[in-house]
CSV table of C-alpha atoms in Angstrom, one decimal:
chain,number,residue,atom,x,y,z
A,1,MET,CA,-32.3,-79.3,107.2
A,2,ALA,CA,-31.8,-83.1,107.1
A,3,ASN,CA,-34.6,-85.3,108.3
A,4,SER,CA,-36.4,-88.5,107.1
A,5,ASN,CA,-37.6,-86.5,104.1
A,6,GLY,CA,-34.0,-85.5,103.0
A,7,ILE,CA,-32.7,-82.0,102.4
A,8,SER,CA,-35.1,-79.0,102.7
A,9,ILE,CA,-34.1,-75.8,101.0
A,10,LYS,CA,-35.6,-72.5,102.3
A,11,VAL,CA,-36.5,-69.7,99.8
A,12,LEU,CA,-37.8,-66.2,100.5
A,13,ALA,CA,-39.5,-64.3,97.7
A,14,ILE,CA,-40.7,-60.6,97.9
A,15,ASP,CA,-43.2,-59.0,95.6
A,16,GLY,CA,-43.1,-55.6,93.9
A,17,GLY,CA,-45.5,-52.8,94.7
A,18,GLY,CA,-43.8,-49.5,95.1
A,19,ILE,CA,-44.4,-47.7,98.4
A,20,ARG,CA,-46.5,-50.7,99.5
A,21,GLY,CA,-43.1,-52.4,100.1
A,22,ILE,CA,-43.7,-51.1,103.7
A,23,ILE,CA,-46.0,-54.1,104.1
A,24,PRO,CA,-43.5,-56.9,103.4
A,25,ALA,CA,-40.9,-55.0,105.4
A,26,VAL,CA,-43.2,-55.0,108.5
A,27,ILE,CA,-44.0,-58.7,108.0
A,28,LEU,CA,-40.3,-59.6,107.6
A,29,GLY,CA,-39.5,-57.6,110.7
A,30,GLU,CA,-41.8,-59.7,112.8
A,31,LEU,CA,-40.4,-62.9,111.2
A,32,GLN,CA,-36.8,-61.8,112.0
A,33,ARG,CA,-37.7,-61.0,115.6
A,34,ARG,CA,-39.2,-64.4,116.1
A,35,LEU,CA,-36.2,-66.1,114.6
A,36,ALA,CA,-33.8,-64.0,116.5
A,37,LYS,CA,-31.3,-63.9,113.6
A,38,ASP,CA,-30.8,-62.1,110.4
A,39,LEU,CA,-33.0,-63.4,107.6
A,40,CYS,CA,-30.0,-63.9,105.3
A,41,ASN,CA,-29.0,-66.7,107.8
A,42,ALA,CA,-32.3,-68.4,107.6
A,43,PHE,CA,-32.8,-68.7,103.8
A,44,ASP,CA,-30.8,-70.5,101.1
A,45,LEU,CA,-32.0,-68.1,98.5
A,46,ILE,CA,-33.7,-64.7,98.6
A,47,ALA,CA,-35.5,-63.3,95.5
A,48,GLY,CA,-37.1,-60.0,94.9
A,49,THR,CA,-38.8,-57.9,92.3
A,50,SER,CA,-39.0,-54.1,92.2
A,51,THR,CA,-39.6,-52.8,95.8
A,52,GLY,CA,-39.1,-56.5,96.8
A,53,GLY,CA,-35.8,-56.5,95.1
A,54,ILE,CA,-34.7,-53.4,97.1
A,55,ILE,CA,-35.7,-55.2,100.3
A,56,ALA,CA,-33.9,-58.4,99.2
A,57,LEU,CA,-30.7,-56.4,98.6
A,58,GLY,CA,-31.1,-54.6,101.9
A,59,ILE,CA,-31.4,-57.7,104.0
A,60,GLY,CA,-29.1,-59.9,101.8
A,61,THR,CA,-25.9,-57.9,101.2
A,62,LYS,CA,-23.2,-56.2,103.3
A,63,CYS,CA,-24.6,-52.8,102.5
A,64,ASN,CA,-24.9,-51.6,106.1
A,65,SER,CA,-21.4,-51.0,107.5
A,66,GLY,CA,-20.4,-54.6,106.6
A,67,GLY,CA,-23.7,-56.3,107.4
A,68,PRO,CA,-27.3,-56.3,106.3
A,69,TYR,CA,-30.1,-53.8,107.1
A,70,SER,CA,-32.9,-55.1,109.3
A,71,PRO,CA,-36.5,-55.1,107.9
A,72,ASP,CA,-37.4,-52.4,110.5
A,73,GLN,CA,-34.7,-50.1,109.0
A,74,LEU,CA,-36.2,-50.7,105.6
A,75,VAL,CA,-39.6,-49.5,106.9
A,76,ASP,CA,-37.8,-46.3,107.9
A,77,LEU,CA,-36.3,-46.1,104.4
A,78,TYR,CA,-39.7,-46.1,102.8
A,79,VAL,CA,-41.3,-43.7,105.4
A,80,LYS,CA,-38.5,-41.2,105.4
A,81,ASN,CA,-37.6,-41.2,101.7
A,82,GLY,CA,-40.9,-42.2,99.9
A,83,PRO,CA,-42.1,-38.6,99.7
A,84,ALA,CA,-38.9,-37.6,97.9
A,85,ILE,CA,-38.9,-40.6,95.5
A,86,PHE,CA,-42.5,-40.1,94.5
A,87,LYS,CA,-42.6,-36.3,94.6
A,88,LYS,CA,-45.6,-34.8,92.8
A,89,ASN,CA,-46.3,-31.2,91.7
A,90,TRP,CA,-49.0,-29.5,89.6
A,91,LEU,CA,-47.3,-30.7,86.4
A,92,THR,CA,-47.2,-34.4,87.3
A,93,THR,CA,-50.6,-35.3,85.8
A,94,VAL,CA,-49.8,-33.6,82.5
A,95,LYS,CA,-46.2,-34.8,82.4
A,96,GLU,CA,-47.2,-38.5,82.8
A,97,LEU,CA,-49.1,-38.5,79.5
A,98,VAL,CA,-45.9,-38.1,77.5
A,99,ARG,CA,-43.0,-38.9,79.9
A,100,PRO,CA,-42.3,-41.1,83.0
A,101,LYS,CA,-44.3,-39.8,85.9
A,102,TYR,CA,-41.2,-39.2,88.1
A,103,SER,CA,-37.6,-38.3,87.5
A,104,SER,CA,-35.1,-41.0,88.6
A,105,ASP,CA,-32.9,-38.4,90.3
A,106,SER,CA,-34.4,-38.7,93.8
A,107,LEU,CA,-34.7,-42.5,93.6
A,108,GLU,CA,-31.0,-42.8,92.6
A,109,ALA,CA,-29.9,-40.4,95.3
A,110,VAL,CA,-31.8,-42.4,98.0
A,111,LEU,CA,-30.3,-45.7,96.7
A,112,ALA,CA,-26.8,-44.3,96.6
A,113,LYS,CA,-27.1,-43.1,100.2
A,114,PHE,CA,-28.7,-46.4,101.3
A,115,PHE,CA,-26.5,-48.9,99.5
A,116,GLN,CA,-23.4,-46.7,99.0
A,117,ASP,CA,-20.7,-48.5,97.0
A,118,THR,CA,-21.7,-52.1,97.8
A,119,ASP,CA,-21.1,-54.9,95.3
A,120,LEU,CA,-23.5,-57.8,94.7
A,121,ALA,CA,-20.5,-60.0,95.5
A,122,THR,CA,-21.0,-59.1,99.2
A,123,ALA,CA,-24.2,-61.1,99.2
A,124,LEU,CA,-24.7,-63.1,102.4
A,125,THR,CA,-26.9,-65.7,100.8
A,126,PRO,CA,-27.7,-66.3,97.1
A,127,LEU,CA,-29.8,-63.5,95.7
A,128,LEU,CA,-32.0,-63.5,92.6
A,129,ILE,CA,-33.2,-60.0,91.6
A,130,SER,CA,-35.4,-59.6,88.5
A,131,SER,CA,-35.4,-57.0,85.7
A,132,TYR,CA,-36.3,-57.0,82.0
A,133,ASP,CA,-34.1,-56.0,79.2
A,134,LEU,CA,-36.0,-54.0,76.6
A,135,GLN,CA,-33.2,-54.1,74.0
A,136,GLY,CA,-32.8,-57.9,74.2
A,137,GLN,CA,-36.6,-58.4,74.9
A,138,LEU,CA,-35.6,-61.0,77.5
A,139,PRO,CA,-35.9,-61.4,81.3
A,140,PHE,CA,-32.7,-60.4,83.1
A,141,PHE,CA,-31.8,-61.8,86.5
A,142,PHE,CA,-29.0,-60.5,88.7
A,143,LYS,CA,-27.6,-63.6,90.4
A,144,SER,CA,-25.1,-63.3,93.2
A,145,HIS,CA,-24.3,-67.0,93.2
A,146,ARG,CA,-22.9,-66.8,89.7
A,147,ILE,CA,-20.2,-64.3,90.6
A,148,ALA,CA,-17.7,-66.9,91.9
A,149,GLY,CA,-17.7,-68.6,88.6
A,150,ASP,CA,-17.9,-65.5,86.5
A,151,PRO,CA,-17.0,-62.0,87.9
A,152,GLY,CA,-19.1,-60.5,85.1
A,153,PHE,CA,-22.2,-61.2,87.2
A,154,ASN,CA,-21.0,-58.7,89.8
A,155,TRP,CA,-22.7,-55.3,89.6
A,156,LYS,CA,-23.1,-52.4,92.0
A,157,VAL,CA,-26.1,-52.9,94.3
A,158,THR,CA,-27.3,-49.3,93.5
A,159,SER,CA,-27.6,-50.2,89.8
A,160,ILE,CA,-29.4,-53.5,90.5
A,161,ALA,CA,-31.9,-51.7,92.8
A,162,ARG,CA,-32.5,-49.0,90.2
A,163,ALA,CA,-33.0,-51.6,87.4
A,164,THR,CA,-35.5,-53.8,89.3
A,165,SER,CA,-37.6,-50.8,90.4
A,166,ALA,CA,-37.8,-49.0,87.0
A,167,ALA,CA,-41.6,-49.4,86.8
A,168,PRO,CA,-42.9,-48.5,83.3
A,169,THR,CA,-44.8,-45.2,83.3
A,170,PHE,CA,-43.3,-44.3,86.7
A,171,PHE,CA,-39.6,-44.2,86.1
A,172,PRO,CA,-37.4,-44.2,83.0
A,173,PRO,CA,-35.4,-47.5,82.2
A,174,LEU,CA,-31.9,-47.9,83.5
A,175,HIS,CA,-29.2,-47.8,80.8
A,176,LEU,CA,-26.7,-50.3,82.2
A,177,THR,CA,-23.4,-50.6,80.3
A,178,ARG,CA,-20.0,-52.2,80.8
A,179,GLY,CA,-17.6,-52.9,78.0
A,180,ASP,CA,-19.6,-54.5,75.2
A,181,GLU,CA,-22.6,-55.1,77.4
A,182,ASP,CA,-25.5,-52.7,76.8
A,183,TYR,CA,-29.0,-53.1,78.4
A,184,ALA,CA,-32.1,-51.0,78.8
A,185,LEU,CA,-33.6,-52.4,82.0
A,186,VAL,CA,-37.1,-52.0,83.5
A,187,ASP,CA,-38.9,-53.3,86.5
A,188,GLY,CA,-39.0,-57.1,86.7
A,189,GLY,CA,-42.7,-56.9,87.6
A,190,VAL,CA,-43.5,-56.8,83.9
A,191,PHE,CA,-43.1,-60.6,83.9
A,192,VAL,CA,-42.5,-61.8,87.5
A,193,ASN,CA,-44.0,-59.4,90.0
A,194,ASN,CA,-44.3,-62.3,92.4
A,195,PRO,CA,-40.9,-63.9,92.0
A,196,SER,CA,-41.7,-67.1,93.9
A,197,MET,CA,-41.8,-69.3,90.8
A,198,ALA,CA,-38.6,-68.0,89.4
A,199,ALA,CA,-37.0,-68.4,92.9
A,200,TYR,CA,-38.3,-72.0,93.1
A,201,ALA,CA,-36.9,-72.8,89.7
A,202,GLU,CA,-33.5,-71.3,90.6
A,203,ALA,CA,-33.4,-73.2,93.9
A,204,ARG,CA,-34.1,-76.5,92.1
A,205,SER,CA,-31.1,-75.7,89.9
A,206,LEU,CA,-28.8,-74.5,92.7
A,207,TYR,CA,-29.6,-77.4,95.0
A,208,PRO,CA,-30.2,-80.5,92.9
A,209,ASP,CA,-30.0,-82.8,95.9
A,210,ALA,CA,-32.9,-81.1,97.7
A,211,THR,CA,-36.0,-83.2,98.2
A,212,ARG,CA,-38.1,-80.3,99.3
A,213,ILE,CA,-38.3,-76.6,98.7
A,214,VAL,CA,-40.0,-74.3,101.3
A,215,VAL,CA,-41.0,-71.1,99.7
A,216,VAL,CA,-42.0,-68.1,101.9
A,217,SER,CA,-43.6,-65.6,99.6
A,218,VAL,CA,-44.4,-62.1,100.9
A,219,GLY,CA,-46.8,-59.8,99.1
A,220,THR,CA,-47.5,-56.0,99.1
A,221,GLY,CA,-51.2,-56.3,99.7
A,222,ASP,CA,-54.1,-57.4,97.6
A,223,ARG,CA,-55.3,-54.4,95.7
A,224,GLN,CA,-59.0,-55.5,95.6
A,225,ASP,CA,-59.6,-53.1,92.7
A,226,ARG,CA,-62.3,-54.7,90.6
A,227,ILE,CA,-62.8,-53.4,87.1
A,228,ALA,CA,-66.4,-53.7,85.8
A,229,TYR,CA,-67.1,-54.6,82.3
A,230,ALA,CA,-69.1,-51.4,81.8
A,231,GLU,CA,-66.0,-49.4,82.8
A,232,ALA,CA,-63.5,-51.3,80.6
A,233,LYS,CA,-65.5,-52.1,77.5
A,234,ASP,CA,-64.8,-48.8,75.7
A,235,TRP,CA,-61.2,-48.3,76.8
A,236,GLY,CA,-58.7,-47.6,74.1
A,237,LEU,CA,-55.0,-46.8,74.4
A,238,LEU,CA,-55.4,-44.0,76.9
A,239,GLY,CA,-57.9,-45.9,79.0
A,240,TRP,CA,-55.8,-49.0,79.3
A,241,ALA,CA,-52.5,-47.1,79.8
A,242,LYS,CA,-53.4,-46.2,83.3
A,243,GLN,CA,-54.7,-49.7,84.3
A,244,ILE,CA,-52.4,-52.1,82.4
A,245,VAL,CA,-49.5,-52.0,84.9
A,246,PRO,CA,-51.5,-53.1,88.0
A,247,VAL,CA,-53.5,-55.6,85.9
A,248,PHE,CA,-50.5,-57.5,84.6
A,249,MET,CA,-48.7,-57.3,87.9
A,250,ASP,CA,-51.6,-58.6,89.9
A,251,SER,CA,-52.4,-61.3,87.4
A,252,VAL,CA,-48.8,-62.6,87.3
A,253,SER,CA,-48.7,-62.8,91.1
A,254,GLU,CA,-52.0,-64.7,91.4
A,255,ALA,CA,-51.0,-67.2,88.7
A,256,VAL,CA,-47.8,-68.0,90.6
A,257,ASP,CA,-49.9,-68.6,93.8
A,258,TYR,CA,-51.9,-71.2,91.8
A,259,GLU,CA,-48.9,-72.9,90.3
A,260,LEU,CA,-46.7,-73.2,93.4
A,261,LYS,CA,-49.5,-74.6,95.5
A,262,ALA,CA,-49.8,-77.5,93.1
A,263,MET,CA,-46.0,-78.0,92.6
A,264,PRO,CA,-44.8,-81.4,93.9
A,265,GLY,CA,-42.0,-81.2,96.5
A,266,CYS,CA,-42.8,-77.6,97.3
A,267,THR,CA,-44.3,-76.2,100.6
A,268,TYR,CA,-45.6,-72.8,99.7
A,269,TYR,CA,-46.5,-70.1,102.3
A,270,ARG,CA,-48.1,-67.0,101.0
A,271,LEU,CA,-48.0,-64.0,103.3
A,272,GLN,CA,-50.4,-61.5,101.7
A,273,VAL,CA,-52.6,-58.8,103.3
A,274,PRO,CA,-56.0,-59.8,101.9
A,275,HIS,CA,-57.4,-56.2,102.0
A,276,LEU,CA,-55.6,-52.9,102.3
A,277,GLN,CA,-58.6,-51.3,104.2
A,278,ALA,CA,-57.8,-47.6,104.7
A,279,ALA,CA,-54.5,-47.9,102.9
A,280,SER,CA,-54.3,-46.9,99.3
A,281,ASN,CA,-53.6,-49.5,96.6
A,282,GLU,CA,-51.6,-47.0,94.6
A,283,MET,CA,-47.8,-47.7,94.2
A,284,ASP,CA,-47.0,-44.0,94.8
A,285,ASP,CA,-49.3,-42.7,97.5
A,286,VAL,CA,-46.8,-41.2,99.9
A,287,SER,CA,-49.2,-39.0,101.9
A,288,PRO,CA,-48.5,-39.1,105.7
A,289,GLY,CA,-51.8,-40.8,106.3
A,290,ASN,CA,-51.2,-43.6,103.8
A,291,LEU,CA,-47.7,-44.2,105.1
A,292,ALA,CA,-49.2,-44.7,108.6
A,293,ASN,CA,-52.1,-46.8,107.2
A,294,LEU,CA,-49.7,-49.2,105.3
A,295,GLN,CA,-47.8,-49.8,108.6
A,296,ALA,CA,-51.1,-50.3,110.5
A,297,VAL,CA,-52.6,-52.8,108.0
A,298,ALA,CA,-49.3,-54.8,108.0
A,299,LYS,CA,-49.2,-54.9,111.8
A,300,GLU,CA,-52.8,-56.0,111.9
A,301,TYR,CA,-52.1,-58.8,109.4
A,302,VAL,CA,-49.1,-59.9,111.5
A,303,SER,CA,-51.4,-60.2,114.6
A,304,SER,CA,-54.1,-62.1,112.6
A,305,THR,CA,-51.7,-64.6,111.1
A,306,SER,CA,-49.5,-65.3,114.1
A,307,GLY,CA,-50.0,-69.0,114.0
A,308,VAL,CA,-48.8,-69.2,110.4
A,309,LEU,CA,-45.7,-67.2,111.2
A,310,ASP,CA,-45.0,-69.6,114.1
A,311,LYS,CA,-45.2,-72.5,111.7
A,312,ILE,CA,-42.9,-70.8,109.2
A,313,CYS,CA,-40.4,-70.1,112.0
A,314,GLU,CA,-40.4,-73.7,113.0
A,315,GLU,CA,-39.4,-74.6,109.5
A,316,LEU,CA,-36.7,-72.0,109.4
A,317,LYS,CA,-35.2,-72.6,112.8
A,318,GLU,CA,-33.9,-76.0,111.7
A,319,GLY,CA,-31.2,-74.3,109.6
A,320,ARG,CA,-30.4,-73.7,106.0
A,321,GLY,CA,-30.3,-76.7,103.7
A,322,SER,CA,-27.2,-75.3,102.0
A,323,ASP,CA,-25.3,-75.7,105.3
A,324,MET,CA,-25.5,-79.5,104.9
A,325,PRO,CA,-22.4,-81.3,103.7
A,326,GLY,CA,-22.6,-82.1,100.0
A,327,VAL,CA,-25.1,-79.4,99.2
A,328,GLY,CA,-23.6,-76.8,96.9
A,329,ARG,CA,-20.0,-76.0,97.9
A,330,ASP,CA,-20.3,-76.9,101.6
A,331,GLY,CA,-21.1,-73.7,103.5
A,332,VAL,CA,-20.7,-70.8,101.1
A,333,TYR,CA,-22.7,-70.9,97.9
A,334,PRO,CA,-24.3,-73.6,95.9
A,335,ALA,CA,-22.8,-75.0,92.7
A,336,THR,CA,-23.1,-73.2,89.4
A,337,PRO,CA,-26.3,-74.3,87.6
A,338,GLY,CA,-26.0,-76.3,84.5
A,339,PRO,CA,-27.6,-75.9,81.1
A,340,GLY,CA,-31.3,-75.6,80.7
A,341,THR,CA,-31.9,-73.4,83.7
A,342,LEU,CA,-33.0,-69.8,84.1
A,343,ALA,CA,-29.3,-68.8,84.1
A,344,VAL,CA,-28.5,-69.5,80.4
A,345,ARG,CA,-26.4,-66.5,79.3
A,346,VAL,CA,-27.4,-64.4,76.3
A,347,GLY,CA,-24.9,-61.7,76.1
A,348,SER,CA,-24.5,-61.5,79.9
A,349,GLN,CA,-27.2,-62.3,82.4
A,350,ALA,CA,-30.3,-62.4,80.4
A,351,ALA,CA,-32.3,-65.5,80.9
């Protein structure tokens, strides 16, 4: 929007968290209903990590018969397909000691059915989806807004969704190859489970004329799982192996909250369920009771934070900053970022 403060850019960032992606999908569904328009038409950039990356791709590309999915349809995706993706049997506990807990077959089948043959080039607003390349030991960002300048940035949405959700210990890495490009990609949550800061930095680069960045960050629920000293003091490799993934994912998310709240020129809205109550904090609890509880706790949060949602909608109803003349390329996508940004190429898209 343009006002006395200049150009305001709107950014949406969605956390990782496995099946707890139901929570941001419910929250975003309410936001879309209040706005009465697709979220891709309300934001200048949408970023996502892991389950949040799947949501971002679902609401931000032409993957649903030429248009985006609604957040409510994404809730259905989790509820109907979660049990197949995170299918357990009597061997699961033994298997996870030496191999990924789950096969990628069911996940890949669901993603193929959901996204079909969609290209990232169909993005309806700039998308930033995170992953991490084990071979290059570097963050790896899929960036739809780079495709116009370099077609090498275009990948199948199914591959991107698989890469961003390849959580260590849960799923094997994705081996992504094309020509001379060769990557071993895992869940972006290993370094940016809350992608808000990466999204803020990207927006600053994409929209250099912006005087204000509005970041709407949607979480998958505060785990509230405190680890006592007496419990952790004797942990070795096996003890830490089970806890390290949630510890580093939660710590990264909370650090971003602190940083963005203090960032000049940034208005930061954090939509995070403060307590999961009866819902499980596990990323892979797909029991019928937990699927219902995740929806219930998200709906309760929506009711309790109605005033904040109204305030966010007022910000968003004034239109995207990228629609202003002179911002980016006047109405499609912003200009290609210059050197020194998160988009510096190493091989291909590694940052």
